């Protein structure tokens, strides 16, 4: 349905049912221009055409992005602050092998919910014997309270969860419980089991934590709860995803999260990290958290991206994230639609207030509209009406779908180029490490999981960049919720009882 190139037939009657939700547009009454589009729609066409041009990601652009990603990675590894990419050391030097045994916990704090999990591991033969998981939502007053209140709340929920331990979960008498701690806020990691909180994000405004070691904060709170548990591994969600995927598949080398935000981590040689001083890794490898959301070099940006960025809480920052991740795709589309609505009577003469409200249109809405294969785009009409209050003609809906596709396509293809950048960097430093043999990129996050076109665009870009031969060995695989078990597995690989 390439709209700009192949206009739909000039006059067509669309049998739209007069449902209560979508009022039937007056399609047959509308004057037509010589493009075949209604006059009202035609005025929005130049906006679409410009958007498509500005968002275009032909092969040379993708190549540039992949090369720039590799270059920025190296600069970030050379020295702290050397590039947009922080290239944070995770201190995770050994990944799960499958031999892990015993009872391990995981704690995941990364948003308004936190999750606790326990798993009983039975080594290569029995693998994961059992897993239990609970989710607790964090009350508003705790999100705006003191550090002690937050960590007491977490430790108390954890203590309650521990009390229900039984069944197949067994802890040897002479051992303390151990947990992995997935903490998805900016942390300056100081060792595998310590890290200083730089600042709270995502709506948290807890006083007294920034500048402190969050593992110490948690340990103190667990002490106050009388809970005998040790944090063996403090990790970011990307690192936990890599660990969770590696447990099942030795060829996993990279993990990428595409959810509300985005990030990627990969297996790096200690020798390739000049800024890493006095660090002993028995494997010679370590996981590096790229924080690639901050990448910005050569991105194809539009006026809509620039406007969205300018009014964001972090202008000029996280530009890759703002171009490819779930928090922003819907908002970019909304901004395009506002401009179209102002420039034409595409959506009638009245622009509903809801369309003017930032972030009303979510990326799940974009994805749903792209799944509508009906002739009359009934679902697109319903979503537009329900979410933004806009009524739409069939031409308008087609235009909207094109806008969604343009923004999702750019996002997916840029994400694919980013992945190739990481793979190329690894291969250039150590020929044969990823190309010419099976290499797995573990993917997780709601955007990757639930947006089929985005996923296809991502994979297409990887294929285009690597060519058919090399790309046939690169497996891009969804690792659903691998991060929960991944953190427990990292608690196991970093257990004090294993050393
Ligand atoms: P988080 O990144 O917050 O940890 P998730 O990985 O579950 O959480 O991702 C949630 C995000 O995924 C949402 O904010 C949304 O942007 C995106 N998402 C969820 N469902 C869909 C969908 N159907 N289509 C496209 N994107 C979706
Ligand atoms: Mg997540």
Coordinates of C-alpha atoms and ligand atoms in Angstrom, one line a residue:
X1 CA 0.0 0.0 0.0
X2 CA 2.6 2.5 -1.0
X3 CA 0.5 5.6 -0.9
X4 CA 2.8 8.2 -2.4
X5 CA 3.6 6.1 -5.4
X6 CA 0.3 4.4 -6.1
X7 CA -2.7 6.5 -5.3
X8 CA -5.8 4.6 -4.7
X9 CA -8.5 4.6 -7.4
X10 CA -10.2 8.0 -7.7
X11 CA -13.7 7.1 -6.8
X12 CA -14.6 4.1 -4.7
X13 CA -17.4 3.4 -2.3
X14 CA -16.3 1.9 0.9
X15 CA -18.9 0.0 2.7
X16 CA -18.2 1.2 6.2
X17 CA -20.7 0.1 8.8
X18 CA -22.1 2.9 10.8
X19 CA -20.9 1.6 14.1
X20 CA -21.3 3.8 17.2
X21 CA -17.5 4.1 17.5
X22 CA -16.4 5.1 14.1
X23 CA -18.8 7.4 12.4
X24 CA -19.0 6.7 8.7
X25 CA -16.9 9.1 6.7
X26 CA -18.6 10.9 3.8
X27 CA -16.2 9.3 1.4
X28 CA -18.4 9.4 -1.7
X29 CA -19.1 13.1 -1.3
X30 CA -15.6 14.3 -1.2
X31 CA -14.1 16.2 -4.2
X32 CA -11.1 14.5 -5.8
X33 CA -7.9 16.1 -7.0
X34 CA -6.0 14.8 -10.0
X35 CA -3.8 12.7 -7.7
X36 CA -6.8 10.5 -7.1
X37 CA -6.8 11.7 -3.5
X38 CA -9.5 13.8 -2.0
X39 CA -8.5 17.5 -2.1
X40 CA -8.5 17.6 1.7
X41 CA -6.1 14.6 1.8
X42 CA -3.8 15.8 -1.0
X43 CA -2.7 18.8 1.1
X44 CA -1.2 16.4 3.6
X45 CA 0.7 14.4 1.0
X46 CA 3.8 16.7 0.8
X47 CA 4.1 16.2 4.6
X48 CA 4.1 12.4 4.2
X49 CA 6.6 12.6 1.3
X50 CA 9.0 14.8 3.3
X51 CA 8.7 12.5 6.3
X52 CA 9.5 9.5 4.1
X53 CA 12.5 11.3 2.7
X54 CA 13.8 12.4 6.1
X55 CA 13.3 9.0 7.6
X56 CA 14.9 7.1 4.7
X57 CA 17.4 4.5 5.7
X58 CA 19.0 3.2 2.4
X59 CA 22.0 0.9 2.6
X60 CA 24.7 3.7 2.7
X61 CA 22.9 5.3 5.7
X62 CA 22.7 2.0 7.5
X63 CA 26.4 1.3 6.8
X64 CA 27.3 4.7 8.2
X65 CA 25.3 4.0 11.4
X66 CA 26.9 0.5 11.8
X67 CA 30.4 1.9 11.3
X68 CA 29.8 4.9 13.6
X69 CA 28.4 2.6 16.3
X70 CA 31.6 0.5 16.1
X71 CA 33.8 3.6 16.3
X72 CA 31.8 5.1 19.2
X73 CA 32.1 1.8 21.0
X74 CA 35.9 1.8 20.7
X75 CA 36.1 5.4 21.8
X76 CA 33.9 4.6 24.9
X77 CA 36.1 1.6 25.8
X78 CA 39.3 3.7 25.5
X79 CA 38.4 6.2 28.2
X80 CA 35.4 7.2 30.3
X81 CA 33.6 10.0 28.6
X82 CA 35.3 9.2 25.3
X83 CA 32.1 8.9 23.3
X84 CA 28.3 9.1 23.4
X85 CA 28.4 5.4 24.5
X86 CA 29.3 5.0 28.1
X87 CA 30.5 1.4 27.6
X88 CA 29.9 0.5 31.2
X89 CA 31.8 -2.4 32.7
X90 CA 29.5 -4.9 34.2
X91 CA 32.1 -6.9 36.1
X92 CA 30.3 -10.0 34.8
X93 CA 33.3 -12.1 33.6
X94 CA 31.7 -15.5 33.5
X95 CA 28.3 -16.4 32.0
X96 CA 26.1 -19.3 33.0
X97 CA 27.2 -22.7 31.5
X98 CA 24.3 -24.9 32.5
X99 CA 26.2 -26.5 35.3
X100 CA 24.8 -24.2 38.0
X101 CA 23.2 -26.0 40.9
X102 CA 21.2 -24.9 44.0
X103 CA 18.6 -22.4 45.1
X104 CA 19.1 -18.8 43.9
X105 CA 16.9 -15.6 44.1
X106 CA 16.5 -12.7 41.8
X107 CA 15.2 -9.2 42.5
X108 CA 14.3 -6.9 39.7
X109 CA 13.7 -3.2 40.2
X110 CA 13.4 -1.2 37.1
X111 CA 10.0 0.6 37.1
X112 CA 6.8 0.9 39.0
X113 CA 6.8 -2.9 39.6
X114 CA 9.5 -5.0 41.1
X115 CA 9.7 -8.7 40.8
X116 CA 11.1 -11.4 43.0
X117 CA 12.0 -14.8 41.8
X118 CA 13.5 -18.0 43.1
X119 CA 14.8 -20.8 41.0
X120 CA 16.2 -24.3 41.9
X121 CA 18.9 -25.2 39.4
X122 CA 19.9 -28.8 38.8
X123 CA 23.0 -28.7 36.6
X124 CA 23.2 -29.9 33.0
X125 CA 20.8 -32.8 33.4
X126 CA 18.0 -31.3 35.4
X127 CA 18.5 -27.7 34.4
X128 CA 15.7 -25.5 35.9
X129 CA 13.9 -27.7 38.4
X130 CA 11.4 -25.1 39.5
X131 CA 10.9 -21.3 39.4
X132 CA 8.5 -19.1 41.3
X133 CA 7.9 -15.5 40.8
X134 CA 6.0 -12.6 42.3
X135 CA 5.4 -9.1 41.3
X136 CA 4.8 -6.2 43.7
X137 CA 3.8 -2.8 42.7
X138 CA 5.6 0.1 44.4
X139 CA 3.2 2.6 46.0
X140 CA 3.5 6.3 45.0
X141 CA 4.5 7.4 48.5
X142 CA 7.4 5.0 48.4
X143 CA 8.5 6.3 45.0
X144 CA 8.7 9.8 46.6
X145 CA 9.9 8.8 50.0
X146 CA 13.2 8.2 51.6
X147 CA 15.9 5.7 50.7
X148 CA 15.3 3.7 53.9
X149 CA 11.5 3.5 53.2
X150 CA 12.1 2.2 49.7
X151 CA 14.6 -0.4 50.6
X152 CA 12.7 -1.5 53.7
X153 CA 9.6 -2.0 51.4
X154 CA 11.7 -4.1 49.0
X155 CA 13.4 -6.1 51.8
X156 CA 10.1 -6.8 53.5
X157 CA 8.4 -8.0 50.3
X158 CA 11.4 -10.2 49.7
X159 CA 11.3 -11.5 53.3
X160 CA 7.6 -12.4 52.8
X161 CA 8.5 -14.2 49.5
X162 CA 11.3 -16.1 51.2
X163 CA 8.9 -17.3 54.0
X164 CA 6.9 -19.2 51.3
X165 CA 9.9 -21.2 50.2
X166 CA 9.3 -24.9 50.2
X167 CA 8.5 -27.8 47.9
X168 CA 11.3 -28.3 45.4
X169 CA 13.3 -25.3 46.8
X170 CA 16.0 -26.4 49.1
X171 CA 18.9 -24.5 50.7
X172 CA 21.8 -26.5 52.2
X173 CA 22.0 -25.9 56.0
X174 CA 25.4 -24.3 55.9
X175 CA 24.6 -21.7 53.3
X176 CA 23.1 -18.2 53.2
X177 CA 20.6 -17.4 50.5
X178 CA 22.0 -15.5 47.5
X179 CA 20.3 -13.2 45.1
X180 CA 21.0 -11.4 41.8
X181 CA 19.8 -7.8 41.8
X182 CA 18.7 -6.4 38.5
X183 CA 18.6 -2.7 38.9
X184 CA 17.7 -0.7 35.8
X185 CA 18.7 2.8 36.8
X186 CA 22.0 4.6 36.0
X187 CA 24.7 3.1 38.3
X188 CA 28.4 3.5 38.5
X189 CA 29.3 -0.1 39.0
X190 CA 32.3 -0.7 41.3
X191 CA 32.4 -4.5 41.4
X192 CA 30.1 -7.4 40.6
X193 CA 28.3 -6.7 43.9
X194 CA 28.4 -3.0 44.4
X195 CA 27.5 0.1 42.5
X196 CA 26.7 3.8 43.2
X197 CA 23.4 5.2 42.1
X198 CA 24.0 8.2 39.8
X199 CA 20.4 9.4 39.8
X200 CA 16.9 8.1 39.9
X201 CA 14.9 8.1 36.6
X202 CA 11.5 6.8 35.4
X203 CA 9.5 8.8 37.9
X204 CA 11.4 7.8 41.1
X205 CA 12.3 10.7 43.4
X206 CA 13.6 8.8 46.4
X207 CA 15.7 11.0 48.7
X208 CA 19.1 10.0 50.0
X209 CA 20.0 7.2 47.6
X210 CA 22.0 9.0 44.8
X211 CA 25.7 8.7 45.5
X212 CA 25.2 5.6 47.7
X213 CA 26.0 2.0 47.1
X214 CA 22.6 0.5 46.4
X215 CA 23.7 -3.0 47.4
X216 CA 24.7 -1.6 50.8
X217 CA 21.3 0.1 51.0
X218 CA 19.6 -3.2 50.3
X219 CA 21.9 -5.2 52.6
X220 CA 21.1 -2.8 55.5
X221 CA 17.4 -3.1 54.9
X222 CA 17.6 -6.9 54.7
X223 CA 19.4 -6.8 58.1
X224 CA 16.6 -4.7 59.5
X225 CA 14.2 -7.3 58.3
X226 CA 16.2 -10.1 59.8
X227 CA 16.7 -11.6 56.4
X228 CA 19.9 -13.5 55.9
X229 CA 20.5 -13.0 52.2
X230 CA 23.5 -11.9 50.2
X231 CA 23.5 -9.9 46.9
X232 CA 26.0 -11.8 44.7
X233 CA 25.5 -9.9 41.5
X234 CA 24.3 -6.4 40.7
X235 CA 23.4 -6.3 37.1
X236 CA 21.6 -4.2 34.5
X237 CA 18.6 -5.8 32.7
X238 CA 20.5 -6.1 29.4
X239 CA 23.3 -8.1 31.1
X240 CA 20.7 -10.3 32.9
X241 CA 19.0 -11.0 29.5
X242 CA 22.4 -12.0 28.0
X243 CA 23.0 -14.4 31.0
X244 CA 19.5 -15.8 30.8
X245 CA 19.9 -16.6 27.0
X246 CA 23.4 -17.9 27.3
X247 CA 22.2 -20.5 29.9
X248 CA 20.3 -22.2 27.0
X249 CA 22.6 -21.4 24.1
X250 CA 26.4 -21.1 24.2
X251 CA 26.4 -19.0 21.0
X252 CA 24.7 -16.0 22.5
X253 CA 27.2 -13.1 22.3
X254 CA 24.9 -10.0 22.3
X255 CA 21.7 -9.0 24.1
X256 CA 19.4 -6.1 23.0
X257 CA 16.4 -4.7 24.8
X258 CA 13.8 -2.9 22.8
X259 CA 11.0 -2.0 25.2
X260 CA 10.1 1.4 26.6
X261 CA 13.7 2.3 26.2
X262 CA 16.6 0.5 24.5
X263 CA 20.0 -0.8 25.4
X264 CA 22.5 -3.5 24.3
X265 CA 25.4 -5.4 25.9
X266 CA 27.9 -7.9 24.5
X267 CA 30.8 -10.2 25.3
X268 CA 34.1 -8.2 25.1
X269 CA 37.7 -9.3 25.5
X270 CA 39.4 -7.7 28.5
X271 CA 42.4 -6.8 26.2
X272 CA 40.1 -4.6 24.1
X273 CA 39.2 -2.3 27.0
X274 CA 42.0 0.2 27.5
X275 CA 40.1 2.0 30.3
X276 CA 39.9 -1.2 32.3
X277 CA 42.7 -1.1 34.8
X278 CA 43.8 -3.7 37.4
X279 CA 40.9 -6.0 36.5
X280 CA 41.5 -9.7 36.5
X281 CA 39.2 -11.9 34.5
X282 CA 39.9 -15.6 34.5
X283 CA 38.0 -16.0 31.3
X284 CA 39.7 -13.0 29.6
X285 CA 36.2 -11.8 28.7
X286 CA 33.7 -9.5 30.3
X287 CA 30.3 -8.2 29.5
X288 CA 30.1 -4.5 28.5
X289 CA 26.9 -2.6 28.8
X290 CA 27.0 -0.2 25.8
X291 CA 24.1 2.2 26.9
X292 CA 23.6 2.6 23.2
X293 CA 20.4 4.6 23.7
X294 CA 22.8 7.6 23.8
X295 CA 24.2 7.0 20.3
X296 CA 23.6 10.0 18.0
X297 CA 26.1 9.9 15.1
X298 CA 24.5 10.4 11.7
X299 CA 20.9 9.5 12.6
X300 CA 18.3 10.5 10.0
X301 CA 16.2 12.9 12.1
X302 CA 13.1 14.8 11.2
X303 CA 11.6 18.1 12.4
X304 CA 9.2 15.9 14.5
X305 CA 12.1 14.3 16.3
X306 CA 13.8 17.6 17.0
X307 CA 10.6 19.1 18.4
X308 CA 9.9 16.1 20.5
X309 CA 13.5 16.2 21.8
X310 CA 13.5 19.9 22.5
X311 CA 10.5 19.6 25.0
X312 CA 11.8 16.3 26.5
X313 CA 13.2 16.0 30.0
X314 CA 16.6 15.3 28.5
X315 CA 17.1 17.4 25.3
X316 CA 19.9 16.4 23.1
X317 CA 20.3 13.1 25.0
X318 CA 19.3 9.5 24.2
X319 CA 18.7 10.3 20.5
X320 CA 19.1 6.7 19.3
X321 CA 16.6 5.7 22.0
X322 CA 14.2 8.5 20.9
X323 CA 14.4 7.2 17.3
X324 CA 14.0 3.5 17.8
X325 CA 12.3 2.7 21.2
X326 CA 8.7 2.1 22.3
X327 CA 8.3 5.2 24.4
X328 CA 8.7 7.5 21.4
X329 CA 7.5 5.9 18.2
X330 CA 3.8 6.7 18.9
X331 CA 4.7 10.2 19.9
X332 CA 6.6 10.9 16.7
X333 CA 3.5 9.6 14.7
X334 CA 1.2 11.9 16.7
X335 CA 3.3 14.9 16.0
X336 CA 3.2 14.1 12.2
X337 CA -0.6 13.8 12.4
X338 CA -1.0 17.1 14.2
X339 CA 1.0 18.8 11.4
X340 CA -1.1 17.0 8.7
X341 CA -4.3 18.0 10.5
X342 CA -3.2 21.6 10.7
X343 CA -2.1 21.8 7.0
X344 CA -5.2 20.0 5.5
X345 CA -8.7 19.0 6.4
X346 CA -7.5 15.4 6.4
X347 CA -9.3 14.8 9.7
X348 CA -12.0 17.3 9.2
X349 CA -11.8 21.0 10.3
X350 CA -11.5 20.4 14.0
X351 CA -8.4 19.1 15.7
X352 CA -9.4 17.3 18.9
X353 CA -7.6 18.3 22.0
X354 CA -6.5 14.7 22.6
X355 CA -4.5 14.6 19.4
X356 CA -2.7 17.7 20.6
X357 CA -1.8 16.0 23.9
X358 CA 1.8 14.6 24.0
X359 CA 2.1 10.8 24.3
X360 CA -1.6 10.1 23.7
X361 CA -0.8 7.8 20.9
X362 CA 1.2 4.8 22.1
X363 CA 3.5 2.6 20.2
X364 CA 1.1 -0.3 20.8
X365 CA -1.5 1.8 18.9
X366 CA 0.9 2.2 16.0
X367 CA 1.5 -1.5 15.9
X368 CA -2.2 -2.3 16.0
X369 CA -3.0 0.0 13.2
X370 CA -0.3 -1.6 11.1
X371 CA -1.9 -5.0 11.6
X372 CA -5.2 -3.9 10.0
X373 CA -5.5 -5.6 6.6
X374 CA -9.2 -4.9 6.1
X375 CA -10.3 -3.0 2.9
X376 CA -11.8 -0.2 4.9
X377 CA -9.2 0.0 7.6
X378 CA -11.9 -0.3 10.2
X379 CA -9.5 -1.0 13.1
X380 CA -7.4 2.0 12.1
X381 CA -10.5 4.2 12.2
X382 CA -11.5 2.8 15.6
X383 CA -8.1 3.4 17.1
X384 CA -7.9 6.9 15.8
X385 CA -11.4 7.7 17.1
X386 CA -10.9 6.0 20.5
X387 CA -7.5 7.3 21.2
X388 CA -7.4 10.7 19.7
X389 CA -11.1 11.5 19.1
X390 CA -10.5 12.0 15.3
X391 CA -12.9 10.9 12.7
X392 CA -11.3 9.6 9.5
X393 CA -12.0 9.0 5.9
X394 CA -10.4 5.9 4.2
X395 CA -7.8 8.2 2.6
X396 CA -6.9 9.6 5.9
X397 CA -6.5 6.2 7.4
X398 CA -4.3 5.1 4.6
X399 CA -2.2 8.1 5.2
X400 CA -2.0 7.4 8.9
X401 CA -0.9 3.8 8.2
X402 CA 1.8 5.1 5.9
X403 CA 3.1 7.5 8.6
X404 CA 3.2 4.6 11.2
X405 CA 5.0 2.4 8.8
X406 CA 7.6 5.1 8.0
X407 CA 8.4 5.7 11.6
X408 CA 8.5 2.0 12.5
X409 CA 10.6 1.2 9.5
X410 CA 13.2 3.7 10.4
X411 CA 13.3 2.5 14.0
X412 CA 13.6 -1.2 13.1
X413 CA 16.2 -0.6 10.4
X414 CA 18.3 1.6 12.7
X415 CA 18.1 -0.9 15.5
X416 CA 19.3 -3.6 13.0
X417 CA 22.2 -1.3 11.9
X418 CA 23.2 -0.9 15.6
X419 CA 23.3 -4.7 16.0
X420 CA 25.5 -5.0 13.0
X421 CA 27.8 -2.3 14.4
X422 CA 28.3 -4.3 17.5
X423 CA 29.0 -7.5 15.6
X424 CA 31.4 -5.7 13.2
X425 CA 33.3 -4.2 16.1
X426 CA 33.7 -7.7 17.7
X427 CA 34.8 -9.2 14.4
X428 CA 37.2 -6.5 13.5
X429 CA 39.0 -6.9 16.8
X430 CA 39.1 -10.7 16.7
X431 CA 38.6 -12.2 13.2
X432 CA 36.3 -15.2 13.2
X433 CA 34.8 -14.5 16.6
X434 CA 31.3 -13.9 15.3
X435 CA 31.2 -14.2 11.5
X436 CA 31.4 -17.5 9.7
X437 CA 29.9 -19.4 12.6
X438 CA 26.6 -19.4 14.4
X439 CA 26.2 -16.3 16.5
X440 CA 23.1 -15.5 18.5
X441 CA 21.7 -12.0 19.4
X442 CA 19.2 -12.4 22.3
X443 CA 16.3 -9.9 22.0
X444 CA 13.8 -8.9 24.6
X445 CA 11.3 -6.0 25.3
X446 CA 7.7 -5.3 24.5
X447 CA 8.4 -3.5 21.2
X448 CA 10.5 -6.3 19.7
X449 CA 8.0 -8.9 21.0
X450 CA 4.8 -7.3 19.9
X451 CA 5.5 -5.3 16.7
X452 CA 5.9 -7.7 13.8
X453 CA 6.7 -5.1 11.1
X454 CA 9.4 -3.5 13.3
X455 CA 10.9 -6.9 13.9
X456 CA 10.9 -7.7 10.2
X457 CA 12.5 -4.3 9.3
X458 CA 15.2 -4.9 11.9
X459 CA 16.0 -8.4 10.5
X460 CA 15.9 -7.1 6.9
X461 CA 18.5 -4.4 7.7
X462 CA 20.8 -6.9 9.3
X463 CA 20.6 -9.1 6.2
X464 CA 21.1 -6.2 3.8
X465 CA 24.2 -5.1 5.8
X466 CA 25.8 -8.4 6.3
X467 CA 24.9 -10.0 3.0
X468 CA 23.2 -13.4 2.6
X469 CA 26.2 -15.6 3.5
X470 CA 27.3 -14.0 6.8
X471 CA 23.8 -13.2 7.9
X472 CA 22.7 -16.8 7.5
X473 CA 24.8 -17.6 10.6
X474 CA 23.5 -14.6 12.7
X475 CA 20.5 -15.7 14.7
X476 CA 18.3 -12.9 16.1
X477 CA 16.2 -14.6 18.7
X478 CA 13.6 -13.6 21.2
X479 CA 14.6 -14.4 24.8
X480 CA 11.4 -13.9 26.6
X481 CA 11.8 -12.7 30.2
X482 CA 15.3 -14.1 30.3
X483 CA 16.4 -11.3 32.5
X484 CA 14.6 -12.6 35.7
X485 CA 16.2 -16.0 35.6
X486 CA 19.4 -14.4 34.2
X487 CA 19.9 -12.5 37.4
X488 CA 19.4 -15.6 39.5
X489 CA 21.9 -17.4 37.2
X490 CA 24.5 -14.7 37.7
X491 CA 24.0 -15.0 41.4
X492 CA 24.9 -18.6 40.9
X493 CA 28.0 -18.0 38.8
X494 CA 29.1 -15.4 41.3
X495 CA 28.2 -17.4 44.3
X496 CA 30.7 -17.2 47.2
X497 CA 30.3 -21.0 47.6
X498 CA 31.7 -21.7 44.1
X499 CA 35.1 -20.1 44.7
Ligands
LIG1 P1 10.1 -2.0 29.9 O1 10.9 -1.6 28.7 O2 9.4 -0.8 30.4 O3 10.9 -2.8 30.8 P2 8.7 -3.9 28.2 O4 9.9 -4.6 27.8 O5 7.5 -4.8 28.6 O6 8.9 -2.9 29.4 O7 8.2 -3.0 27.0 C1 7.1 -2.2 27.1 C2 7.1 -1.3 26.0 O8 7.0 -2.0 24.8 C3 5.9 -0.3 26.0 O9 6.3 0.9 26.6 C4 5.7 -0.1 24.5 O10 6.4 1.0 24.0 C5 6.2 -1.3 23.8 N1 5.1 -2.2 23.4 C6 4.2 -2.9 24.2 N2 3.3 -3.5 23.4 C7 3.5 -3.2 22.2 C8 2.9 -3.5 20.9 N3 1.8 -4.2 20.8 N4 3.4 -2.9 19.8 C9 4.5 -2.1 19.9 N5 5.1 -1.8 21.0 C10 4.6 -2.3 22.1
LIG2 MG1 12.2 -4.3 30.9

